[in-house]
Short mmCIF file of C-alpha atoms in Angstrom, two decimals:
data_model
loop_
_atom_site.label_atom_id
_atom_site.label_comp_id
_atom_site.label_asym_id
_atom_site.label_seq_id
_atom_site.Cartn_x
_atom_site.Cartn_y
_atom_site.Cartn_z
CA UNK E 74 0.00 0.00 0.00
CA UNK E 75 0.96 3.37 -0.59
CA UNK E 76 0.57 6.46 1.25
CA UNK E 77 -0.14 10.07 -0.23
CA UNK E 78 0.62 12.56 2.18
CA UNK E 79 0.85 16.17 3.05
CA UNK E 80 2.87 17.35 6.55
CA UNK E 81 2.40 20.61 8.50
CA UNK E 82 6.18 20.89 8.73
CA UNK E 83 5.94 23.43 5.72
CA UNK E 84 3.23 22.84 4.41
CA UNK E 85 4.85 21.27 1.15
CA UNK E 86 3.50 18.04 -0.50
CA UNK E 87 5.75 14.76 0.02
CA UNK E 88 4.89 12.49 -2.52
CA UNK E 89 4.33 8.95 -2.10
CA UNK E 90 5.76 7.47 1.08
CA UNK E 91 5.96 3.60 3.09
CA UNK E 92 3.84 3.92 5.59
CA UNK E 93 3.98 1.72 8.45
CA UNK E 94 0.39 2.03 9.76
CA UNK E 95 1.20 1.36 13.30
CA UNK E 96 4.26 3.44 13.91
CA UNK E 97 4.34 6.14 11.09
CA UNK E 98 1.45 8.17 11.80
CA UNK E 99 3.54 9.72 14.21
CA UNK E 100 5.01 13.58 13.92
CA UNK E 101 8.28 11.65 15.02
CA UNK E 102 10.28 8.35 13.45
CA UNK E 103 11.82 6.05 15.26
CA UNK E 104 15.01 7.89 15.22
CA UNK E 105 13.48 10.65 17.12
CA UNK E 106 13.79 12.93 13.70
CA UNK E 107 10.17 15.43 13.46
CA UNK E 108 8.79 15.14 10.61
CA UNK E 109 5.75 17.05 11.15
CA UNK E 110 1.73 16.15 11.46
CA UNK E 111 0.26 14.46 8.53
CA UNK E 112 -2.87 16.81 7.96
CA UNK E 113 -3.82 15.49 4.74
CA UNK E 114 -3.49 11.62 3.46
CA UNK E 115 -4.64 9.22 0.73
CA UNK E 116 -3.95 5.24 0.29
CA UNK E 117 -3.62 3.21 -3.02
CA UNK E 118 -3.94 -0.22 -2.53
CA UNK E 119 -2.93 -2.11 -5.62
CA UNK E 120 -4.46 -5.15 -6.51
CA UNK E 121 -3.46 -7.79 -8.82
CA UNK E 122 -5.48 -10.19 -10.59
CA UNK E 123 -5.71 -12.34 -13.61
CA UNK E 124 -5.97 -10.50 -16.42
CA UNK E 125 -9.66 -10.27 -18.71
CA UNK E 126 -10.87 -8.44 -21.27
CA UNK E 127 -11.85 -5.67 -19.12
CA UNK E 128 -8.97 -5.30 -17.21
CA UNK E 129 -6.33 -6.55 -19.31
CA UNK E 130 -3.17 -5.55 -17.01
CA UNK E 131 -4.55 -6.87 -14.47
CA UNK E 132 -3.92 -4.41 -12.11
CA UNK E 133 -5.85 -1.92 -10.54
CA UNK E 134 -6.10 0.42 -7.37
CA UNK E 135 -8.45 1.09 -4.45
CA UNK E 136 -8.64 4.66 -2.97
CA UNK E 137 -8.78 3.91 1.08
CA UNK E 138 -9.12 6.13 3.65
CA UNK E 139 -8.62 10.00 2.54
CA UNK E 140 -8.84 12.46 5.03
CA UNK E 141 -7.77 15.96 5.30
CA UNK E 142 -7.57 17.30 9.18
CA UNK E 143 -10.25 20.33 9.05
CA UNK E 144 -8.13 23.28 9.76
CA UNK E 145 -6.04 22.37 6.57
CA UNK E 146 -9.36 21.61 4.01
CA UNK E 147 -10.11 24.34 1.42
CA UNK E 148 -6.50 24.61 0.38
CA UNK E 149 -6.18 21.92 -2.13
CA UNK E 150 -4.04 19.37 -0.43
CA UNK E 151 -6.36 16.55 -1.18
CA UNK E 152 -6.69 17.66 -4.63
CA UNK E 153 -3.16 17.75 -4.98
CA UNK E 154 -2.71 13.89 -3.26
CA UNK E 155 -5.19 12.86 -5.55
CA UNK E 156 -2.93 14.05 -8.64
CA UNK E 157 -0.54 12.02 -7.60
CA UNK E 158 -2.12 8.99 -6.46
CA UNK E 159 -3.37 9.28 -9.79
CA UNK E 160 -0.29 9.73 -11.72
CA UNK E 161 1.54 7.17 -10.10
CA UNK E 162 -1.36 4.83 -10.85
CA UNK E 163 -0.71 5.43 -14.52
CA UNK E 164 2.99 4.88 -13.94
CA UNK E 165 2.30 1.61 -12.56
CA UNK E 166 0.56 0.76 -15.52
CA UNK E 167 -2.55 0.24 -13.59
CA UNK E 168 -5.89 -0.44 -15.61
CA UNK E 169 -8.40 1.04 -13.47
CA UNK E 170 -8.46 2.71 -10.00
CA UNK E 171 -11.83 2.53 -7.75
CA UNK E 172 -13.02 4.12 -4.90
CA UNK E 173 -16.00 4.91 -2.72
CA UNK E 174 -16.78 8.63 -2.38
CA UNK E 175 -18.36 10.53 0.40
CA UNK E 176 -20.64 13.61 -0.34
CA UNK E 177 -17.34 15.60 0.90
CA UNK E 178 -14.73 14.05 -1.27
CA UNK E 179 -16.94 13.54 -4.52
CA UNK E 180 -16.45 17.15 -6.19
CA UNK E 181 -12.01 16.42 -5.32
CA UNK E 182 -12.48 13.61 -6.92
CA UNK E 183 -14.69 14.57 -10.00
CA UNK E 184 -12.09 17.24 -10.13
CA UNK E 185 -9.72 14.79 -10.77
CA UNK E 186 -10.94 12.99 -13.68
CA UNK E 187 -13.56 10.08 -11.85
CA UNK E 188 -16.44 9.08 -13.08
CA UNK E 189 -19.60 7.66 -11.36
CA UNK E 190 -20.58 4.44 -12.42
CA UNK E 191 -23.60 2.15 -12.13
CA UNK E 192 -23.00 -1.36 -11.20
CA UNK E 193 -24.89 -4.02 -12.40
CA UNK E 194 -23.77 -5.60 -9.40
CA UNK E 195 -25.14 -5.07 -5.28
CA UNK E 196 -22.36 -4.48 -3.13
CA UNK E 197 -22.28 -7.37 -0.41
CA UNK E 198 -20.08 -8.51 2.48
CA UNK E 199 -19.57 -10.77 5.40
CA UNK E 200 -17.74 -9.95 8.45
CA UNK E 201 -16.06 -12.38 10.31
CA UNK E 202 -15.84 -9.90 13.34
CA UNK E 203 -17.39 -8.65 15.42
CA UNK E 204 -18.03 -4.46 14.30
CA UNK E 205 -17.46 -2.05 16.86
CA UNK E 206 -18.70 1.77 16.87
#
């Protein structure tokens, strides 16, 4: 998985980064170095499957989990991550990339070149555990 990110530090985009989930999302790395508060992030999780004739590399992304903090919305950080969650989609010679959009993030990512689409499919799932709010 990749992480699109934008820091407080100085307020200048870093592109894509590793992200350990469990010890990144720090403002410090293990090393003690600051690094500054991630106010704005975006995940592409790439997927690989066999190829078909509608997705003939095989490849695509999912869009997970993009959030802007709200004193830092309105300035185009999002936008921005998008841009380059996008672009290094197309680098990766990805066929497709999906994603489910909130009321919020739908104009940022219409903005961005998505499309909505009608299924001919119902969404569906099964949890194995137990969902906690």
């Amino acid at each position: 998985m990749v992480a699109f990110v934008a820091r407080d530090e100085d307020r200048e985009l870093v592109g894509e980064e590793d992200i350990n989930l469990n010890e990144d999302m720090i403002s410090e790395s293990i090393d003690g170095t600051k690094r500054g508060n991630i106010v704005s992030v975006a995940y592409l999780h790439i997927i690989e499957m066999p190829a078909n004739s509608i997705l003939l590399s095989g490849l695509f992304g999912d869009v997970l989990s993009v959030y802007t903090e709200p004193e830092y919305r309105g300035k185009g950080l999002c936008t921005q991550l998008m841009k380059n969650l996008v672009e290094y989609g197309k680098e990766r010679g990805l066929g497709r990339i999906d994603l489910k959009a909130t009321d919020d993030g739908y104009p940022i990512y219409e903005k961005v070149g998505f499309k909505e689409t009608e299924h001919r499919y119902r969404d569906m799932i099964l949890y194995f555990e137990k969902v906690r709010f």
